[in-house]
CSV table of C-alpha atoms in Angstrom, one decimal:
chain,number,residue,atom,x,y,z
A,1,MET,CA,0.0,0.0,0.0
A,2,SER,CA,1.6,3.2,-1.3
A,3,SER,CA,-0.5,6.0,0.4
A,4,THR,CA,-1.3,6.5,4.1
A,5,HIS,CA,-4.4,7.3,5.8
A,6,ILE,CA,-5.2,11.1,6.8
A,7,VAL,CA,-5.9,9.5,10.3
A,8,SER,CA,-2.6,8.0,11.2
A,9,ILE,CA,-3.8,5.9,14.0
A,10,TYR,CA,-5.9,4.1,11.5
A,11,ASP,CA,-2.8,3.1,9.7
A,12,GLU,CA,-1.3,1.8,13.1
A,13,GLU,CA,-4.4,-0.3,13.7
A,14,LEU,CA,-4.0,-1.9,10.3
A,15,LYS,CA,-0.5,-2.4,10.9
A,16,TYR,CA,-1.1,-4.0,14.3
A,17,LEU,CA,-3.4,-6.5,12.6
A,18,SER,CA,-1.0,-7.5,10.1
A,19,ARG,CA,1.9,-7.8,12.4
A,20,ARG,CA,-0.2,-10.0,14.7
A,21,ILE,CA,-1.0,-12.4,11.4
A,22,SER,CA,2.7,-12.6,10.8
A,23,GLU,CA,3.4,-13.6,14.4
A,24,MET,CA,0.6,-16.2,14.3
A,25,GLY,CA,2.1,-17.5,11.2
A,26,GLY,CA,5.6,-17.8,12.7
A,27,THR,CA,4.1,-19.6,15.7
A,28,ALA,CA,1.9,-22.1,13.5
A,29,GLU,CA,5.0,-22.7,11.3
A,30,GLN,CA,7.1,-23.7,14.2
A,31,MET,CA,4.3,-25.8,15.8
A,32,VAL,CA,3.7,-27.8,12.5
A,33,ALA,CA,7.6,-28.4,12.0
A,34,ASP,CA,8.1,-29.5,15.7
A,35,SER,CA,4.9,-31.8,15.7
A,36,VAL,CA,6.4,-33.6,12.8
A,37,ARG,CA,9.8,-33.8,14.3
A,38,ALA,CA,8.5,-35.1,17.3
A,39,LEU,CA,6.5,-37.7,15.4
A,40,VAL,CA,9.5,-39.0,13.4
A,41,THR,CA,11.8,-39.0,16.2
A,42,MET,CA,9.3,-40.1,18.8
A,43,ASP,CA,10.2,-37.1,21.0
A,44,VAL,CA,7.3,-36.9,23.7
A,45,ALA,CA,8.8,-33.7,25.3
A,46,LEU,CA,8.8,-32.0,22.1
A,47,ALA,CA,5.2,-33.1,21.4
A,48,GLN,CA,4.3,-31.7,24.9
A,49,LYS,CA,5.8,-28.4,24.0
A,50,VAL,CA,3.7,-28.3,20.8
A,51,ILE,CA,0.4,-29.2,22.7
A,52,SER,CA,1.1,-26.4,25.3
A,53,GLU,CA,1.7,-23.8,22.5
A,54,ASP,CA,-1.6,-24.1,20.9
A,55,VAL,CA,-3.2,-21.7,23.5
A,56,ILE,CA,-0.7,-18.9,21.9
A,57,LEU,CA,-2.6,-19.2,18.6
A,58,ASP,CA,-6.1,-19.4,20.2
A,59,ASN,CA,-5.5,-16.1,22.2
A,60,ALA,CA,-3.9,-14.6,19.2
A,61,GLU,CA,-7.0,-15.3,17.0
A,62,ARG,CA,-9.3,-13.8,19.7
A,63,GLN,CA,-7.3,-10.6,20.1
A,64,ILE,CA,-7.1,-10.1,16.4
A,65,ASN,CA,-10.7,-10.6,16.1
A,66,ASP,CA,-11.5,-8.2,18.9
A,67,LYS,CA,-9.3,-5.6,17.3
A,68,ALA,CA,-10.8,-6.1,14.0
A,69,ILE,CA,-14.3,-5.7,15.2
A,70,VAL,CA,-13.4,-2.5,17.1
A,71,THR,CA,-11.6,-1.0,13.9
A,72,ILE,CA,-14.6,-1.8,11.8
A,73,ALA,CA,-16.9,0.0,14.2
A,74,LYS,CA,-14.7,3.0,14.8
A,75,ARG,CA,-13.3,3.5,11.2
A,76,GLN,CA,-16.0,2.2,9.0
A,77,PRO,CA,-13.4,0.8,6.4
A,78,MET,CA,-14.1,0.9,2.8
A,79,ALA,CA,-12.7,-1.0,-0.3
A,80,ALA,CA,-9.2,-2.2,0.1
A,81,ASP,CA,-9.3,-1.3,3.9
A,82,LEU,CA,-12.5,-3.4,4.4
A,83,ARG,CA,-11.1,-6.4,2.4
A,84,GLU,CA,-7.8,-6.1,4.5
A,85,ILE,CA,-9.7,-6.3,7.8
A,86,MET,CA,-12.1,-9.0,6.7
A,87,GLY,CA,-9.1,-11.1,5.1
A,88,THR,CA,-7.2,-10.7,8.4
A,89,ILE,CA,-10.1,-12.2,10.5
A,90,ARG,CA,-10.2,-15.3,7.9
A,91,ILE,CA,-6.5,-15.6,8.0
A,92,ALA,CA,-6.4,-15.7,11.7
A,93,ALA,CA,-8.9,-18.5,11.7
A,94,GLU,CA,-7.2,-20.5,9.3
A,95,LEU,CA,-3.8,-20.2,11.2
A,96,GLU,CA,-5.6,-21.0,14.5
A,97,ARG,CA,-6.8,-24.3,12.7
A,98,VAL,CA,-3.2,-25.0,11.4
A,99,GLY,CA,-2.2,-24.8,15.0
A,100,ASP,CA,-5.0,-27.2,16.0
A,101,LEU,CA,-3.8,-29.7,13.5
A,102,GLY,CA,-0.1,-29.5,14.7
A,103,LYS,CA,-1.5,-30.0,18.4
A,104,ASN,CA,-3.6,-33.0,17.2
A,105,THR,CA,-0.4,-34.6,15.5
A,106,ALA,CA,1.7,-33.9,18.5
A,107,LYS,CA,-0.9,-35.8,20.8
A,108,ARG,CA,-0.7,-38.8,18.6
A,109,VAL,CA,3.0,-39.1,19.1
A,110,ILE,CA,2.3,-40.4,22.5
A,111,ALA,CA,0.1,-43.0,21.2
A,112,VAL,CA,2.5,-44.2,18.4
A,113,GLN,CA,5.8,-44.1,20.3
A,114,SER,CA,5.6,-47.4,21.8
A,115,SER,CA,5.2,-49.1,18.4
A,116,GLY,CA,7.7,-47.3,16.5
A,117,MET,CA,7.6,-46.4,12.9
A,118,PRO,CA,9.0,-48.0,9.6
A,119,ARG,CA,11.8,-45.8,8.3
A,120,LYS,CA,10.1,-45.5,4.9
A,121,LEU,CA,6.9,-44.2,6.3
A,122,ALA,CA,8.7,-41.7,8.5
A,123,ARG,CA,10.5,-40.3,5.2
A,124,GLY,CA,7.0,-40.1,3.5
A,125,LEU,CA,5.5,-38.1,6.3
A,126,GLU,CA,8.6,-35.9,6.6
A,127,HIS,CA,8.3,-35.1,2.8
A,128,LEU,CA,4.7,-34.5,3.1
A,129,ALA,CA,5.2,-32.0,6.1
A,130,GLU,CA,8.2,-30.5,4.2
A,131,LEU,CA,5.9,-29.6,1.3
A,132,ALA,CA,3.1,-28.2,3.6
A,133,LEU,CA,5.6,-26.2,5.5
A,134,ILE,CA,6.9,-24.8,2.3
A,135,GLN,CA,3.3,-24.0,1.4
A,136,LEU,CA,2.7,-22.2,4.7
A,137,LYS,CA,6.0,-20.4,4.7
A,138,GLU,CA,5.6,-19.0,1.2
A,139,VAL,CA,2.0,-18.0,1.8
A,140,LEU,CA,3.1,-16.1,4.9
A,141,ASP,CA,5.7,-14.4,2.6
A,142,VAL,CA,2.9,-13.6,0.2
A,143,PHE,CA,0.9,-12.1,3.1
A,144,ALA,CA,3.9,-9.8,3.6
A,145,THR,CA,4.4,-8.7,-0.1
A,146,ARG,CA,0.8,-9.3,-1.3
A,147,SER,CA,2.0,-10.6,-4.6
A,148,VAL,CA,-1.0,-11.6,-6.5
A,149,ASP,CA,1.0,-13.8,-8.9
A,150,LYS,CA,2.6,-15.8,-6.1
A,151,ALA,CA,-0.7,-16.1,-4.2
A,152,LYS,CA,-2.1,-17.8,-7.4
A,153,ALA,CA,1.0,-19.9,-7.8
A,154,ILE,CA,0.6,-21.4,-4.4
A,155,ARG,CA,-3.1,-22.2,-4.9
A,156,GLU,CA,-2.1,-24.0,-8.0
A,157,ARG,CA,0.4,-26.2,-6.2
A,158,ASP,CA,-1.6,-27.8,-3.6
A,159,ASP,CA,-2.1,-30.8,-5.7
A,160,GLU,CA,1.5,-32.2,-5.0
A,161,ILE,CA,0.7,-32.5,-1.4
A,162,ASP,CA,-2.6,-34.2,-2.3
A,163,ALA,CA,-0.8,-36.7,-4.5
A,164,ILE,CA,1.8,-37.6,-1.6
A,165,TYR,CA,-1.0,-37.9,0.8
A,166,THR,CA,-2.8,-40.5,-1.5
A,167,SER,CA,0.4,-42.5,-1.7
A,168,LEU,CA,1.0,-42.5,2.0
A,169,PHE,CA,-2.6,-43.5,2.6
A,170,ARG,CA,-2.1,-46.6,0.2
A,171,GLU,CA,1.2,-47.3,2.0
A,172,LEU,CA,-0.4,-47.3,5.5
A,173,LEU,CA,-3.3,-49.5,4.3
A,174,THR,CA,-0.7,-51.9,3.0
A,175,TYR,CA,1.2,-52.0,6.3
A,176,MET,CA,-2.3,-52.6,8.2
A,177,MET,CA,-3.1,-55.5,5.7
A,178,GLU,CA,0.2,-57.1,6.4
A,179,ASP,CA,-0.1,-57.3,10.1
A,180,PRO,CA,-3.2,-56.4,12.1
A,181,ARG,CA,-0.9,-55.3,15.0
A,182,ASN,CA,0.0,-52.3,12.7
A,183,ILE,CA,-3.6,-51.1,12.7
A,184,THR,CA,-3.3,-49.0,15.8
A,185,PRO,CA,-0.2,-47.0,14.9
A,186,CYS,CA,-1.0,-46.9,11.4
A,187,THR,CA,-4.4,-45.3,12.2
A,188,HIS,CA,-2.9,-42.8,14.2
A,189,LEU,CA,-0.4,-42.1,11.5
A,190,LEU,CA,-3.2,-41.8,8.8
A,191,PHE,CA,-4.6,-39.1,10.9
A,192,CYS,CA,-1.2,-37.4,11.2
A,193,ALA,CA,-1.0,-37.5,7.4
A,194,LYS,CA,-4.3,-36.2,6.9
A,195,ASN,CA,-3.5,-33.3,9.4
A,196,ILE,CA,-0.5,-32.4,7.5
A,197,GLU,CA,-2.4,-32.5,4.1
A,198,ARG,CA,-5.2,-30.3,5.7
A,199,ILE,CA,-2.4,-27.7,6.6
A,200,GLY,CA,-1.8,-27.5,2.9
A,201,ASP,CA,-5.3,-26.8,2.3
A,202,HIS,CA,-5.4,-24.1,4.9
A,203,ALA,CA,-2.4,-22.6,3.3
A,204,THR,CA,-4.2,-22.6,-0.1
A,205,ASN,CA,-7.2,-20.8,1.7
A,206,ILE,CA,-4.9,-18.2,2.9
A,207,ALA,CA,-3.5,-17.7,-0.6
A,208,GLU,CA,-7.1,-17.2,-1.9
A,209,THR,CA,-7.8,-14.8,0.9
A,210,ILE,CA,-4.7,-12.7,0.1
A,211,TYR,CA,-5.6,-12.8,-3.6
A,212,TYR,CA,-9.1,-11.3,-2.7
A,213,MET,CA,-7.5,-8.8,-0.3
A,214,ALA,CA,-5.3,-7.5,-3.1
A,215,THR,CA,-7.7,-7.6,-6.1
A,216,GLY,CA,-11.2,-7.5,-4.7
A,217,SER,CA,-12.3,-10.5,-6.6
A,218,GLN,CA,-12.1,-14.3,-6.0
A,219,PRO,CA,-9.4,-16.3,-7.9
A,220,GLU,CA,-11.0,-17.9,-10.8
A,221,GLY,CA,-11.6,-21.5,-11.6
A,222,GLU,CA,-11.5,-24.6,-9.3
A,223,ARG,CA,-8.2,-25.2,-7.3
A,224,PRO,CA,-6.3,-28.2,-8.6
A,225,LYS,CA,-7.0,-31.4,-6.6
A,226,ASP,CA,-5.2,-34.6,-6.6
A,227,ASP,CA,-6.5,-36.2,-3.3
A,228,THR,CA,-7.8,-39.4,-4.7
A,229,SER,CA,-7.5,-41.3,-1.4
A,230,THR,CA,-11.3,-41.1,-1.2
A,231,SER,CA,-11.5,-43.8,-3.8
A,232,VAL,CA,-8.8,-46.1,-2.8
A,233,VAL,CA,-10.0,-49.5,-1.8
A,234,ALA,CA,-8.2,-52.5,-0.2
A,235,ALA,CA,-8.3,-54.5,-3.4
A,236,ASP,CA,-6.3,-51.9,-5.2
A,237,VAL,CA,-3.7,-51.8,-2.6
A,238,ALA,CA,-3.4,-55.6,-2.4
A,239,ASP,CA,-3.1,-55.8,-6.1
A,240,ALA,CA,-0.3,-53.2,-6.2
A,241,SER,CA,1.7,-54.7,-3.4
A,242,GLU,CA,1.8,-58.0,-5.0
B,1,MET,CA,-49.1,-20.1,-8.4
B,2,ASN,CA,-47.2,-18.7,-11.4
B,3,MET,CA,-44.3,-21.1,-11.9
B,4,MET,CA,-41.7,-19.8,-14.2
B,5,SER,CA,-39.0,-22.1,-15.5
B,6,GLU,CA,-35.5,-21.4,-14.4
B,7,ALA,CA,-34.7,-20.4,-17.8
B,8,ALA,CA,-37.5,-18.0,-17.9
B,9,VAL,CA,-36.6,-16.3,-14.7
B,10,GLU,CA,-33.0,-15.8,-15.9
B,11,LYS,CA,-34.3,-14.3,-19.1
B,12,ALA,CA,-36.6,-12.0,-17.1
B,13,LEU,CA,-33.7,-11.0,-14.9
B,14,ASP,CA,-31.5,-10.3,-17.8
B,15,LYS,CA,-34.1,-8.2,-19.5
B,16,LYS,CA,-34.5,-6.3,-16.2
B,17,MET,CA,-30.7,-5.9,-16.0
B,18,ASN,CA,-30.5,-4.8,-19.6
B,19,ASP,CA,-33.6,-2.5,-19.4
B,20,ILE,CA,-32.0,0.5,-17.9
B,21,SER,CA,-34.0,3.5,-18.5
B,22,TYR,CA,-32.2,6.9,-18.0
B,23,LYS,CA,-34.4,9.6,-16.6
B,24,MET,CA,-31.8,12.3,-17.2
B,25,ILE,CA,-28.9,12.4,-19.4
B,26,GLY,CA,-26.0,14.7,-19.0
B,27,LYS,CA,-23.7,15.1,-21.9
B,28,ASP,CA,-20.4,17.0,-22.0
B,29,VAL,CA,-21.7,19.2,-19.1
B,30,SER,CA,-19.4,22.0,-18.2
B,31,VAL,CA,-20.1,24.8,-15.8
B,32,TYR,CA,-18.2,28.1,-15.5
B,33,TYR,CA,-18.4,30.6,-12.7
B,34,GLY,CA,-17.2,33.6,-14.5
B,35,ASP,CA,-13.8,32.7,-15.6
B,36,LYS,CA,-13.4,29.9,-13.3
B,37,ARG,CA,-14.3,26.4,-14.7
B,38,ALA,CA,-16.1,24.2,-12.0
B,39,LEU,CA,-16.9,21.1,-14.3
B,40,TYR,CA,-15.2,19.6,-17.1
B,41,ASP,CA,-17.3,17.8,-19.8
B,42,VAL,CA,-19.2,15.6,-17.3
B,43,ASN,CA,-21.2,12.8,-19.0
B,44,LEU,CA,-23.5,11.2,-16.3
B,45,ASN,CA,-26.9,9.6,-16.8
B,46,VAL,CA,-29.2,9.2,-14.1
B,47,ARG,CA,-31.2,6.1,-13.8
B,48,GLU,CA,-34.9,6.0,-13.4
B,49,ASN,CA,-36.3,4.9,-10.0
B,50,THR,CA,-32.7,4.7,-8.7
B,51,VAL,CA,-30.8,6.7,-6.0
B,52,THR,CA,-27.6,8.0,-7.5
B,53,ALA,CA,-25.1,9.4,-5.0
B,54,LEU,CA,-22.7,12.1,-5.9
B,55,ILE,CA,-19.5,11.9,-3.8
B,56,GLY,CA,-16.2,13.7,-3.7
B,57,PRO,CA,-14.1,16.2,-1.8
B,58,SER,CA,-15.3,19.8,-1.1
B,59,GLY,CA,-15.1,21.8,-4.2
B,60,CYS,CA,-15.1,18.9,-6.6
B,61,GLY,CA,-18.2,19.9,-8.4
B,62,LYS,CA,-20.8,17.4,-7.2
B,63,SER,CA,-23.2,20.0,-6.0
B,64,THR,CA,-22.5,22.2,-9.1
B,65,PHE,CA,-23.5,19.2,-11.2
B,66,LEU,CA,-26.6,18.6,-8.9
B,67,ARG,CA,-27.7,22.1,-9.5
B,68,THR,CA,-27.3,22.0,-13.3
B,69,LEU,CA,-30.0,19.2,-13.1
B,70,ASN,CA,-32.8,21.8,-12.2
B,71,ARG,CA,-31.0,25.0,-13.4
B,72,MET,CA,-30.4,26.1,-9.9
B,73,ASN,CA,-27.3,27.6,-11.3
B,74,ASP,CA,-29.3,30.1,-13.2
B,75,THR,CA,-29.7,32.0,-10.1
B,76,ILE,CA,-26.0,32.5,-9.6
B,77,ASP,CA,-24.5,35.6,-11.5
B,78,GLY,CA,-21.8,34.8,-14.1
B,79,CYS,CA,-22.6,31.2,-14.0
B,80,ARG,CA,-22.6,29.5,-17.4
B,81,VAL,CA,-23.6,26.1,-18.5
B,82,THR,CA,-22.3,24.3,-21.5
B,83,GLY,CA,-23.2,20.8,-22.9
B,84,ARG,CA,-26.6,19.2,-22.9
B,85,ILE,CA,-28.8,17.9,-20.2
B,86,THR,CA,-32.2,16.1,-21.0
B,87,LEU,CA,-35.2,15.1,-18.8
B,88,ASP,CA,-36.7,12.2,-20.5
B,89,THR,CA,-36.4,13.8,-24.1
B,90,ASP,CA,-36.6,17.5,-23.2
B,91,ASP,CA,-33.5,19.5,-23.3
B,92,ILE,CA,-33.7,21.4,-20.0
B,93,TYR,CA,-31.5,24.3,-21.2
B,94,ASP,CA,-33.8,24.8,-24.3
B,95,GLN,CA,-35.0,28.4,-24.6
B,96,ASN,CA,-38.5,27.3,-24.6
B,97,ILE,CA,-38.3,25.4,-21.2
B,98,ASP,CA,-40.3,27.0,-18.4
B,99,VAL,CA,-37.9,26.9,-15.5
B,100,VAL,CA,-40.7,27.1,-13.0
B,101,GLU,CA,-42.3,24.1,-14.4
B,102,LEU,CA,-38.8,22.3,-14.7
B,103,ARG,CA,-38.3,22.7,-11.0
B,104,ALA,CA,-41.7,21.3,-10.4
B,105,ARG,CA,-40.6,18.2,-12.3
B,106,VAL,CA,-37.2,18.2,-10.6
B,107,GLY,CA,-37.6,19.1,-7.0
B,108,MET,CA,-35.0,19.8,-4.6
B,109,VAL,CA,-34.1,19.4,-0.8
B,110,PHE,CA,-31.4,21.4,0.6
B,111,GLN,CA,-28.7,20.9,3.4
B,112,LYS,CA,-30.3,23.0,5.9
B,113,PRO,CA,-34.0,22.5,6.5
B,114,ASN,CA,-35.7,25.7,5.0
B,115,PRO,CA,-39.4,25.7,5.9
B,116,PHE,CA,-41.4,28.7,5.1
B,117,PRO,CA,-42.4,30.8,8.1
B,118,LYS,CA,-45.9,29.4,7.6
B,119,SER,CA,-48.1,26.6,9.0
B,120,ILE,CA,-47.1,23.0,8.3
B,121,TYR,CA,-50.2,22.7,6.0
B,122,GLU,CA,-49.3,25.7,4.0
B,123,ASN,CA,-45.6,24.6,3.7
B,124,VAL,CA,-46.9,21.6,1.7
B,125,ALA,CA,-49.8,23.3,0.1
B,126,TYR,CA,-47.8,26.0,-1.4
B,127,GLY,CA,-46.3,24.4,-4.4
B,128,PRO,CA,-49.5,22.5,-5.5
B,129,ARG,CA,-51.3,25.8,-5.2
B,130,ILE,CA,-49.2,27.9,-7.4
B,131,HIS,CA,-49.0,25.1,-9.9
B,132,GLY,CA,-52.8,24.6,-9.8
B,133,LEU,CA,-52.7,21.0,-8.8
B,134,ALA,CA,-55.8,21.1,-6.6
B,135,LYS,CA,-59.3,21.9,-7.7
B,136,SER,CA,-60.8,22.2,-4.4
B,137,LYS,CA,-60.1,22.3,-0.6
B,138,ALA,CA,-60.7,18.8,-0.3
B,139,ASP,CA,-58.3,18.1,-3.2
B,140,MET,CA,-55.6,20.2,-1.5
B,141,ASP,CA,-56.4,18.4,1.9
B,142,ALA,CA,-55.7,15.2,0.2
B,143,ILE,CA,-52.5,16.3,-1.4
B,144,VAL,CA,-51.1,17.6,1.9
B,145,GLU,CA,-52.0,14.4,3.7
B,146,LYS,CA,-50.5,12.1,1.0
B,147,SER,CA,-47.3,14.2,0.8
B,148,LEU,CA,-46.8,14.2,4.6
B,149,GLN,CA,-47.6,10.4,4.6
B,150,LYS,CA,-44.8,9.9,2.0
B,151,ALA,CA,-42.4,12.0,3.9
B,152,GLY,CA,-43.2,9.7,7.0
B,153,LEU,CA,-44.3,12.9,9.0
B,154,TRP,CA,-48.1,12.5,8.9
B,155,ASN,CA,-48.5,10.7,12.2
B,156,GLU,CA,-46.3,13.2,14.0
B,157,VAL,CA,-48.0,16.4,12.7
B,158,LYS,CA,-51.7,15.5,11.7
B,159,ASP,CA,-53.1,17.1,14.9
B,160,ARG,CA,-51.2,20.3,14.5
B,161,LEU,CA,-51.2,21.1,10.9
B,162,GLN,CA,-52.0,24.8,11.4
B,163,GLU,CA,-48.9,25.3,13.7
B,164,GLY,CA,-45.8,26.8,12.3
B,165,GLY,CA,-43.3,24.6,10.3
B,166,THR,CA,-40.4,26.3,11.9
B,167,GLY,CA,-41.6,24.9,15.3
B,168,LEU,CA,-40.7,21.3,14.5
B,169,SER,CA,-37.5,19.7,15.1
B,170,GLY,CA,-34.6,19.8,12.8
B,171,GLY,CA,-35.4,16.2,11.4
B,172,GLN,CA,-39.0,16.9,11.2
B,173,GLN,CA,-38.3,20.1,9.3
B,174,GLN,CA,-36.2,18.3,6.8
B,175,ARG,CA,-39.0,15.8,6.4
B,176,LEU,CA,-41.5,18.7,5.9
B,177,CYS,CA,-39.2,20.0,3.2
B,178,ILE,CA,-39.3,16.6,1.5
B,179,ALA,CA,-43.1,16.5,1.8
B,180,ARG,CA,-42.9,19.9,0.2
B,181,ALA,CA,-40.8,18.7,-2.6
B,182,VAL,CA,-43.0,15.7,-3.1
B,183,ALA,CA,-46.3,17.6,-3.0
B,184,VAL,CA,-45.9,19.0,-6.7
B,185,SER,CA,-45.5,15.3,-7.9
B,186,PRO,CA,-42.0,15.7,-9.1
B,187,GLU,CA,-40.3,13.0,-11.3
B,188,VAL,CA,-36.8,13.6,-9.9
B,189,ILE,CA,-35.8,14.8,-6.4
B,190,LEU,CA,-32.4,16.4,-6.0
B,191,MET,CA,-31.0,16.4,-2.3
B,192,ASP,CA,-28.0,18.4,-1.4
B,193,GLU,CA,-26.5,17.0,1.8
B,194,PRO,CA,-30.0,16.5,3.2
B,195,CYS,CA,-28.8,15.0,6.5
B,196,SER,CA,-25.6,17.0,7.3
B,197,ALA,CA,-27.6,19.1,9.7
B,198,LEU,CA,-29.4,16.2,11.3
B,199,ASP,CA,-28.8,13.8,14.3
B,200,PRO,CA,-28.2,10.2,13.7
B,201,ILE,CA,-31.8,9.1,14.4
B,202,ALA,CA,-33.3,11.9,12.2
B,203,THR,CA,-30.8,10.8,9.4
B,204,ALA,CA,-31.8,7.2,9.8
B,205,LYS,CA,-35.5,8.4,9.2
B,206,VAL,CA,-34.5,10.4,6.2
B,207,GLU,CA,-32.4,7.4,4.8
B,208,GLU,CA,-35.5,5.1,5.3
B,209,LEU,CA,-37.5,7.6,3.5
B,210,ILE,CA,-35.2,8.0,0.6
B,211,HIS,CA,-35.5,4.0,0.2
B,212,GLU,CA,-39.3,4.2,0.1
B,213,LEU,CA,-39.4,7.3,-2.3
B,214,ARG,CA,-37.1,5.5,-4.8
B,215,ALA,CA,-40.3,3.3,-5.9
B,216,ASN,CA,-42.0,6.6,-7.2
B,217,PHE,CA,-39.2,8.9,-7.8
B,218,THR,CA,-35.7,9.2,-9.3
B,219,ILE,CA,-33.3,10.6,-6.7
B,220,VAL,CA,-29.9,12.2,-6.9
B,221,ILE,CA,-28.2,12.9,-3.7
B,222,VAL,CA,-25.0,14.8,-2.9
B,223,THR,CA,-23.4,13.6,0.4
B,224,HIS,CA,-20.2,13.9,2.4
B,225,SER,CA,-20.8,10.8,4.3
B,226,MET,CA,-19.4,7.8,2.4
B,227,GLN,CA,-21.4,5.5,4.6
B,228,GLN,CA,-24.6,7.3,3.6
B,229,ALA,CA,-23.9,7.1,0.0
B,230,ALA,CA,-23.1,3.2,0.5
B,231,ARG,CA,-26.4,2.7,2.5
B,232,VAL,CA,-28.9,4.7,0.3
B,233,SER,CA,-27.8,4.6,-3.3
B,234,GLN,CA,-27.6,2.0,-6.0
B,235,ARG,CA,-25.3,4.1,-8.3
B,236,THR,CA,-22.4,6.2,-7.1
B,237,ALA,CA,-20.6,8.8,-9.0
B,238,MET,CA,-17.3,10.1,-7.8
B,239,PHE,CA,-16.1,13.7,-8.7
B,240,HIS,CA,-12.7,15.2,-8.3
B,241,LEU,CA,-11.6,18.6,-9.3
B,242,GLY,CA,-14.5,19.2,-11.6
B,243,ASN,CA,-14.2,15.8,-13.3
B,244,LEU,CA,-16.4,12.7,-13.0
B,245,VAL,CA,-13.7,10.2,-12.0
B,246,GLU,CA,-15.9,7.1,-11.8
B,247,GLU,CA,-19.5,6.0,-11.9
B,248,ASN,CA,-20.5,2.5,-10.8
B,249,ASP,CA,-22.8,0.3,-8.9
B,250,THR,CA,-22.6,1.4,-5.3
B,251,ASP,CA,-21.7,-2.1,-4.1
B,252,LYS,CA,-18.8,-2.3,-6.3
B,253,MET,CA,-17.7,1.3,-5.6
B,254,PHE,CA,-17.4,0.8,-1.9
B,255,THR,CA,-15.7,-2.6,-2.0
B,256,ASN,CA,-13.5,-2.5,-5.2
B,257,PRO,CA,-13.6,0.8,-7.1
B,258,ASP,CA,-12.0,1.0,-10.4
B,259,ASP,CA,-10.2,4.3,-10.1
B,260,GLN,CA,-7.3,5.0,-7.7
B,261,ARG,CA,-8.7,8.4,-6.8
B,262,THR,CA,-11.9,6.8,-5.8
B,263,GLN,CA,-10.1,4.3,-3.7
B,264,ASP,CA,-8.1,7.0,-2.0
B,265,TYR,CA,-11.0,9.2,-1.3
B,266,ILE,CA,-13.4,6.6,0.1
B,267,MET,CA,-10.7,4.9,2.3
B,268,GLY,CA,-9.5,8.4,3.6
B,269,ARG,CA,-6.1,8.2,2.3
B,270,PHE,CA,-3.7,10.8,0.8
B,271,GLY,CA,-3.6,10.5,-2.9
């Protein structure tokens, strides 16, 4: 934004909101990274740390919403300012959800730690998490720069995450079919994979919101999807693993 | 029940959308006060049964444009208007136009409520009387009642019609002025910051009234309150330094305007 408001406090209020979003983004990013590290290294202490940090995001979201509501009431924002504030509210909610997903993954560390995890599976999860974290990090950078092109690019890349998630889904199903004792840890890991995949979706939602904030219109066309796990059945997996 | 197929509904809606009828058309309108040019070739059409809001910073020409629509500028010495403005098909600056009749067709409500120092009844009856709209006392009574009802004032004043109009509160006085404007059955009502001297409750009543009047009249309103323009109008025109910068659907104008100057103005930013 090139120009500033005649009422300078208004600028400060908007800056406060965007600074708090960046802070929330940093916290959410760290929580997700820690939760996945806790999962692949079976680090219960790190998992506990993630669980305890969720409240930071919950509080931040509440504070952002309160400030946004007061700003709307006081300034009666128009056009780009109005979109900015509404976008802030939406992004805060997305980031709060990202924190919840990290927390949920961390909680499952305790459940799966006893059974251990096959190395190959851990690598798959790590790779999935890497991609989701890149999405999250980039979307937070886009929030700072408001680059419409980059927001669009992020939105179009979510299908990579979906594809890896689908392959992990198949893999986990295979392990479960091989040995019923794998069912408990693999079910937890399935949820973990889903959590991470959802983080990618939230990053995409944020990218769409930023696009709207910058342009005033919704990005056109459906976002690309490559999550075919909804149609995977046991017979497919059995055929494939033979 | 009359069931229309979805396609038929779509078609009807499309037709309605495309059927824009313009009540007034302003073409290349320029206004000069002596040597000073106040408006630069403004092309702005006023849609029928629509509230059009004119916004812009002080001195941008929005009131000047409003005043060209019923030739109120004629009363200002040294004021010259060029270009063409039509009401339906009539060129309102044609030599043969009767300005008094024009102002009966295009009424006006001003910033400060300005009731005549006469009774409430006489305030409303004055216009219809000089235009010969009532044949009898009963006729006139009916016009006065109907006008006051349209202005949402009837219930508050029906028992004291003979009391002075200046004894009413500011908000009531403004609605009395609207009743006075409505009484001569105009086609267009021009409002020049009609709420700037009113408190928020009186403002809300006038805004509610504007919403109702739209069914029967075409309204053009000048306002300094962006929120008011957003609330009451369907179309908004933004003026800046005597130029028409942008005219758009109000919903679009206040969420995502096309012009940077509009954006800066409505958001309260330096350009």
